[in-house]
C-alpha atoms as an extended CHARMM CRD file, in Angstrom:
* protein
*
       121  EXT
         1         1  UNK       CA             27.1750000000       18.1480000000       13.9560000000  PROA      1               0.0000000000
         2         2  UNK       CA             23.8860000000       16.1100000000       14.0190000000  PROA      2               0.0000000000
         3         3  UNK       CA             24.9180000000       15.0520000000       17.0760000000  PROA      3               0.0000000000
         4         4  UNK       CA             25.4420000000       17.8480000000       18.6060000000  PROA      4               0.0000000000
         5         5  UNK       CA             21.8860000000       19.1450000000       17.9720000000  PROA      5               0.0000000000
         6         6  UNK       CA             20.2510000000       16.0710000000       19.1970000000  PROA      6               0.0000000000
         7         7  UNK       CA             20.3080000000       14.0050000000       15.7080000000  PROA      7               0.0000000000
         8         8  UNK       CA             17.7520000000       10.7500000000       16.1120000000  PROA      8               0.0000000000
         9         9  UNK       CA             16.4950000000        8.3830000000       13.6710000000  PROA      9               0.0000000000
        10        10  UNK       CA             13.1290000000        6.2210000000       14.2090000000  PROA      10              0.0000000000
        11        11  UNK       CA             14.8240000000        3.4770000000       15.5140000000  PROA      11              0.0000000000
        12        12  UNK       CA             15.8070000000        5.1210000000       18.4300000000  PROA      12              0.0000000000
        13        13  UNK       CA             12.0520000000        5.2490000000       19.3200000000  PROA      13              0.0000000000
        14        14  UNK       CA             10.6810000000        2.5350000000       21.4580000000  PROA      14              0.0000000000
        15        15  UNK       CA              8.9010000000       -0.2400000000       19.2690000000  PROA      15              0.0000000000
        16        16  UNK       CA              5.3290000000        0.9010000000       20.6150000000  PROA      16              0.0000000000
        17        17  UNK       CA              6.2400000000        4.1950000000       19.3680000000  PROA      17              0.0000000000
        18        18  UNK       CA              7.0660000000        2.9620000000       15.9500000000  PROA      18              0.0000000000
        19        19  UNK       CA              3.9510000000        0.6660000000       15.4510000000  PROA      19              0.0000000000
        20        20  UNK       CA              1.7990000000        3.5140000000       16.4560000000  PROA      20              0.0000000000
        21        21  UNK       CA              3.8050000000        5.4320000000       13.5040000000  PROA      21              0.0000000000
        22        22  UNK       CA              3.5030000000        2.2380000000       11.4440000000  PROA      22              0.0000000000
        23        23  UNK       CA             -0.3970000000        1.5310000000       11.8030000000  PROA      23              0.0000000000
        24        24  UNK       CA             -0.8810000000        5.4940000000       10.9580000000  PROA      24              0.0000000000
        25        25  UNK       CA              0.4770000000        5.9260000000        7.8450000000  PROA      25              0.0000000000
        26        26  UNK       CA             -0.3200000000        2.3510000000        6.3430000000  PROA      26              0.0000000000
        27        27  UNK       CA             -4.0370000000        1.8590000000        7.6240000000  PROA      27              0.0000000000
        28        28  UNK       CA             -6.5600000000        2.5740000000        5.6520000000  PROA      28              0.0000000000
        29        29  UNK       CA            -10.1170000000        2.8550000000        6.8760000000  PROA      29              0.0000000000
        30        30  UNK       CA            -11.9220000000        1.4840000000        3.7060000000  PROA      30              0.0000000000
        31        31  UNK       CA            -10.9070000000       -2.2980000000        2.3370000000  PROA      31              0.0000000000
        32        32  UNK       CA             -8.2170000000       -1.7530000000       -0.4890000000  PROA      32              0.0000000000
        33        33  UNK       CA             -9.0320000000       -2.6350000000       -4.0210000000  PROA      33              0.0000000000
        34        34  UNK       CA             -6.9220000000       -4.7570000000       -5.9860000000  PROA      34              0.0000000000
        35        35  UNK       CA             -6.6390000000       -5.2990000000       -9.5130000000  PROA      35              0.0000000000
        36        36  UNK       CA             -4.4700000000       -6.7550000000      -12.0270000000  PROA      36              0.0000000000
        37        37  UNK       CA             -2.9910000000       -4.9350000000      -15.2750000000  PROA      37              0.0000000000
        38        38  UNK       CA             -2.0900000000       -7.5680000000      -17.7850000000  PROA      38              0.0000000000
        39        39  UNK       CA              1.0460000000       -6.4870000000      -19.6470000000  PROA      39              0.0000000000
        40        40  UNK       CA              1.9320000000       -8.1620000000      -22.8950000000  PROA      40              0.0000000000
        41        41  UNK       CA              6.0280000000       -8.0470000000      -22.4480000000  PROA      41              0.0000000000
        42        42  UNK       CA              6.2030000000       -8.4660000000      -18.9240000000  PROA      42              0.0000000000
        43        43  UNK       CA              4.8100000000      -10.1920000000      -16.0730000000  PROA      43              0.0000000000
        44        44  UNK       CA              1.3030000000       -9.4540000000      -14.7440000000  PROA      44              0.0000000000
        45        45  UNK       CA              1.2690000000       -6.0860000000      -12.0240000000  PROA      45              0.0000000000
        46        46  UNK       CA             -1.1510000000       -5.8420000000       -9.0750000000  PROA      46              0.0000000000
        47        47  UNK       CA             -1.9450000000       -2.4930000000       -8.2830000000  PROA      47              0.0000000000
        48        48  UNK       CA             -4.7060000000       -0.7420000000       -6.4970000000  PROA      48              0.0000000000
        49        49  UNK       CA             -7.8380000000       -0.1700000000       -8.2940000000  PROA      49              0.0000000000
        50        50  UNK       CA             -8.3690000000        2.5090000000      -10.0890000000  PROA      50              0.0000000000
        51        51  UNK       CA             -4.8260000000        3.8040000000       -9.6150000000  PROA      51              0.0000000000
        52        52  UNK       CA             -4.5830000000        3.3600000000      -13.2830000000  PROA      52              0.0000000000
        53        53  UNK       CA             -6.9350000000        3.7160000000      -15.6500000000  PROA      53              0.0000000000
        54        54  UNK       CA             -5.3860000000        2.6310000000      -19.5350000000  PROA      54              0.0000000000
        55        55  UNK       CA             -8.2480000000        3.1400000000      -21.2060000000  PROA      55              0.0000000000
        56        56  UNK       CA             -9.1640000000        6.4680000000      -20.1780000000  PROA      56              0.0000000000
        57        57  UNK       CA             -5.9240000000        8.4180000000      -19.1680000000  PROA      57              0.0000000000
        58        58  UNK       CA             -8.1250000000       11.9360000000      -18.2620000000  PROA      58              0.0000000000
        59        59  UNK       CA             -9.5310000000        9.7410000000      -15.2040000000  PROA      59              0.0000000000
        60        60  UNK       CA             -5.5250000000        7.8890000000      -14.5320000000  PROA      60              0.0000000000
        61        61  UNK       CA             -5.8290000000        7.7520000000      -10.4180000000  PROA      61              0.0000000000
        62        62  UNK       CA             -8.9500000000        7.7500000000       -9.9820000000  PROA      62              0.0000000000
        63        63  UNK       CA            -12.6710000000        5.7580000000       -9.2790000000  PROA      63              0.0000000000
        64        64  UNK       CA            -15.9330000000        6.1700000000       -9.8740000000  PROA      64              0.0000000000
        65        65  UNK       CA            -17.8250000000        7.0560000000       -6.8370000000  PROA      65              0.0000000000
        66        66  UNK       CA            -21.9570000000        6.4760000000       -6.7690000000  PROA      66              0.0000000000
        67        67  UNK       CA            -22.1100000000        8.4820000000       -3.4990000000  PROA      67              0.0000000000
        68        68  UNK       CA            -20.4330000000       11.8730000000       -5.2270000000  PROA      68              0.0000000000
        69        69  UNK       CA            -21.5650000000       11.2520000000       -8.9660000000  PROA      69              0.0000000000
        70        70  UNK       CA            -18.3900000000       11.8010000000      -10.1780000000  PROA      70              0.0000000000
        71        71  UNK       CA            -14.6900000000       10.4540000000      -10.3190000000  PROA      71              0.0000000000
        72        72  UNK       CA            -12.8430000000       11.1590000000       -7.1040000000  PROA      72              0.0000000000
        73        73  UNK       CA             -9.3210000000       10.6720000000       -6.6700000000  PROA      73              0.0000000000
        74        74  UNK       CA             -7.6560000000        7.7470000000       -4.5990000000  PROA      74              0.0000000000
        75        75  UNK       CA             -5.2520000000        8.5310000000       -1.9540000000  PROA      75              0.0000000000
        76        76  UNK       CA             -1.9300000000        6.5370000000       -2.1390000000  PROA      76              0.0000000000
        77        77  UNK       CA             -0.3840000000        4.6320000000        0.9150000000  PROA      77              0.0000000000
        78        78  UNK       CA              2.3920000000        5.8400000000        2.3070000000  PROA      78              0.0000000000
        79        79  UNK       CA              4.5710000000        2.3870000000        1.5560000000  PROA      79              0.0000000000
        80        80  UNK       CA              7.7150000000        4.6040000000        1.1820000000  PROA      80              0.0000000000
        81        81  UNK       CA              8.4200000000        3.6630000000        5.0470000000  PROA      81              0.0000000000
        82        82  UNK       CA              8.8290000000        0.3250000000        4.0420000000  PROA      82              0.0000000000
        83        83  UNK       CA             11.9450000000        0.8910000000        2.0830000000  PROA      83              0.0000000000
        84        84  UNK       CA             14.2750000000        2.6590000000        4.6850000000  PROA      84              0.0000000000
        85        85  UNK       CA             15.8260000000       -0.7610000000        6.1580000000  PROA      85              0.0000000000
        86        86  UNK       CA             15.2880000000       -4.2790000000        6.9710000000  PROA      86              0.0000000000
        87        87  UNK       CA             14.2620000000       -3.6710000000       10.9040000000  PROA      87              0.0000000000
        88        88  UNK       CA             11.6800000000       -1.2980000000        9.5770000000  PROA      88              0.0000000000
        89        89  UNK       CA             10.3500000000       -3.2230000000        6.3650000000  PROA      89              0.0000000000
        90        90  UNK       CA              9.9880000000       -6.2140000000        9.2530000000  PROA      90              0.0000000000
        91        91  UNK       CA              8.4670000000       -4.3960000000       11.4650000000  PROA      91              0.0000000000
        92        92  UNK       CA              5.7020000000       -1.9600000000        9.4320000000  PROA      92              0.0000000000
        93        93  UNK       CA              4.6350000000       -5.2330000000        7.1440000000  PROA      93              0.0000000000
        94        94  UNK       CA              2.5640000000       -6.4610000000        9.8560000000  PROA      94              0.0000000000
        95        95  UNK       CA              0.6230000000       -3.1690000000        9.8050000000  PROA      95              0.0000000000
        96        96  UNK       CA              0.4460000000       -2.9140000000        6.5280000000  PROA      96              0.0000000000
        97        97  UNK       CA             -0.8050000000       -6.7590000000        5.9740000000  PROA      97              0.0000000000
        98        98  UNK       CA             -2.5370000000       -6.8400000000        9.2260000000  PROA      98              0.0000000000
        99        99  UNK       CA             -4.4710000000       -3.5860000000        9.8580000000  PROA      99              0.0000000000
       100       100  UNK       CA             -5.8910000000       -3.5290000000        6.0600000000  PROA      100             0.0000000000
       101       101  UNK       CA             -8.8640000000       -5.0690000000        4.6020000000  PROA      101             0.0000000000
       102       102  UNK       CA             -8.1260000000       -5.9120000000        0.9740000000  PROA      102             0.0000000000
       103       103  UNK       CA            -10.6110000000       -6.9160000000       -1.8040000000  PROA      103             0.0000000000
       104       104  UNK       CA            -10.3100000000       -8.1260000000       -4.8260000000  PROA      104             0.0000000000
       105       105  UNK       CA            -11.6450000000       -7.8380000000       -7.8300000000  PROA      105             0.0000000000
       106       106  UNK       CA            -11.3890000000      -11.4890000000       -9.4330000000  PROA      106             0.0000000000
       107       107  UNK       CA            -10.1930000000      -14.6630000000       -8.5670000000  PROA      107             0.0000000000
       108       108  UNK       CA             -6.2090000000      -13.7170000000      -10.8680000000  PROA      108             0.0000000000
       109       109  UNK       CA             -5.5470000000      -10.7990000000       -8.4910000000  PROA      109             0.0000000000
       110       110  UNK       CA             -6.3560000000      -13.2040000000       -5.1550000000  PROA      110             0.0000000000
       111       111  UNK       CA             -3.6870000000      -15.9060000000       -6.7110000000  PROA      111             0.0000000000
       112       112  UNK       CA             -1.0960000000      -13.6150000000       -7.9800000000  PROA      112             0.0000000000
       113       113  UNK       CA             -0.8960000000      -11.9830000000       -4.5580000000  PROA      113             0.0000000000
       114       114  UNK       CA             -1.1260000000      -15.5430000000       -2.4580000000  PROA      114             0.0000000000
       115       115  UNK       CA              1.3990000000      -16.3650000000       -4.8480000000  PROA      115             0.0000000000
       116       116  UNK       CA              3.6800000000      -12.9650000000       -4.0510000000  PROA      116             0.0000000000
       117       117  UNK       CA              3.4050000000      -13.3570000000       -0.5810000000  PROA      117             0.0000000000
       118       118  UNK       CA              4.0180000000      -17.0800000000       -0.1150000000  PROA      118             0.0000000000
       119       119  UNK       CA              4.2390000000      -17.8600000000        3.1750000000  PROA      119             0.0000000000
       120       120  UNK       CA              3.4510000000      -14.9290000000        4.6830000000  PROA      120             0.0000000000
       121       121  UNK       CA             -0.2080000000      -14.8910000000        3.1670000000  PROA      121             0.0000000000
């Protein structure tokens, strides 16, 4: 029946298409903030600043902002793409890893992640 009605997936899209697709939903136009949450039973996380904030759980998701006075809530990127198949993990990575500007906040979140990515840093 999905046939029938004209049933296509992204990969049926031409590659520019997809990359334009790609660098929309996984660029961000300010650098991204890392951080690192040390856990005590398991291993070390890198997430994005402010996305959560232990010690104060009314302000979980959120950063200070000096501009606004106030905490302002961070978007999330959209990663989910990443995890539809191979081809498309492959090929949205680069925009991901390529198109962003990321920043660190001290020197254990810059090793962890050379460490995660390995070659590909």
């Amino acid at each position: 029946m999905a046939d029938s009605i004209g049933g296509k997936n992204i990969l049926d899209l031409p590659v520019e298409i997809r990359m334009v697709i790609y660098d929309y939903l996984l660029t961000e136009e300010k650098p991204v903030e890392i951080d690192v949450i040390h856990r005590r039973k398991k291993c070390d996380e890198l997430i994005r600043h402010g996305r959560q904030n232990k010690r104060d759980w009314k302000h979980r998701f959120k950063k200070w902002s000096r501009a606004k006075i106030q905490f302002v809530t961070i978007p999330p990127i959209n990663t989910a793409i990443l995890f539809v198949n191979k081809q498309i993990h492959a090929e949205a990575v680069q925009s991901l890893y390529g198109n962003n500007c990321f920043s660190f906040l001290g020197t254990t979140g810059l090793k962890q992640a050379v460490e995660l990515l390995g070659d590909h840093a």
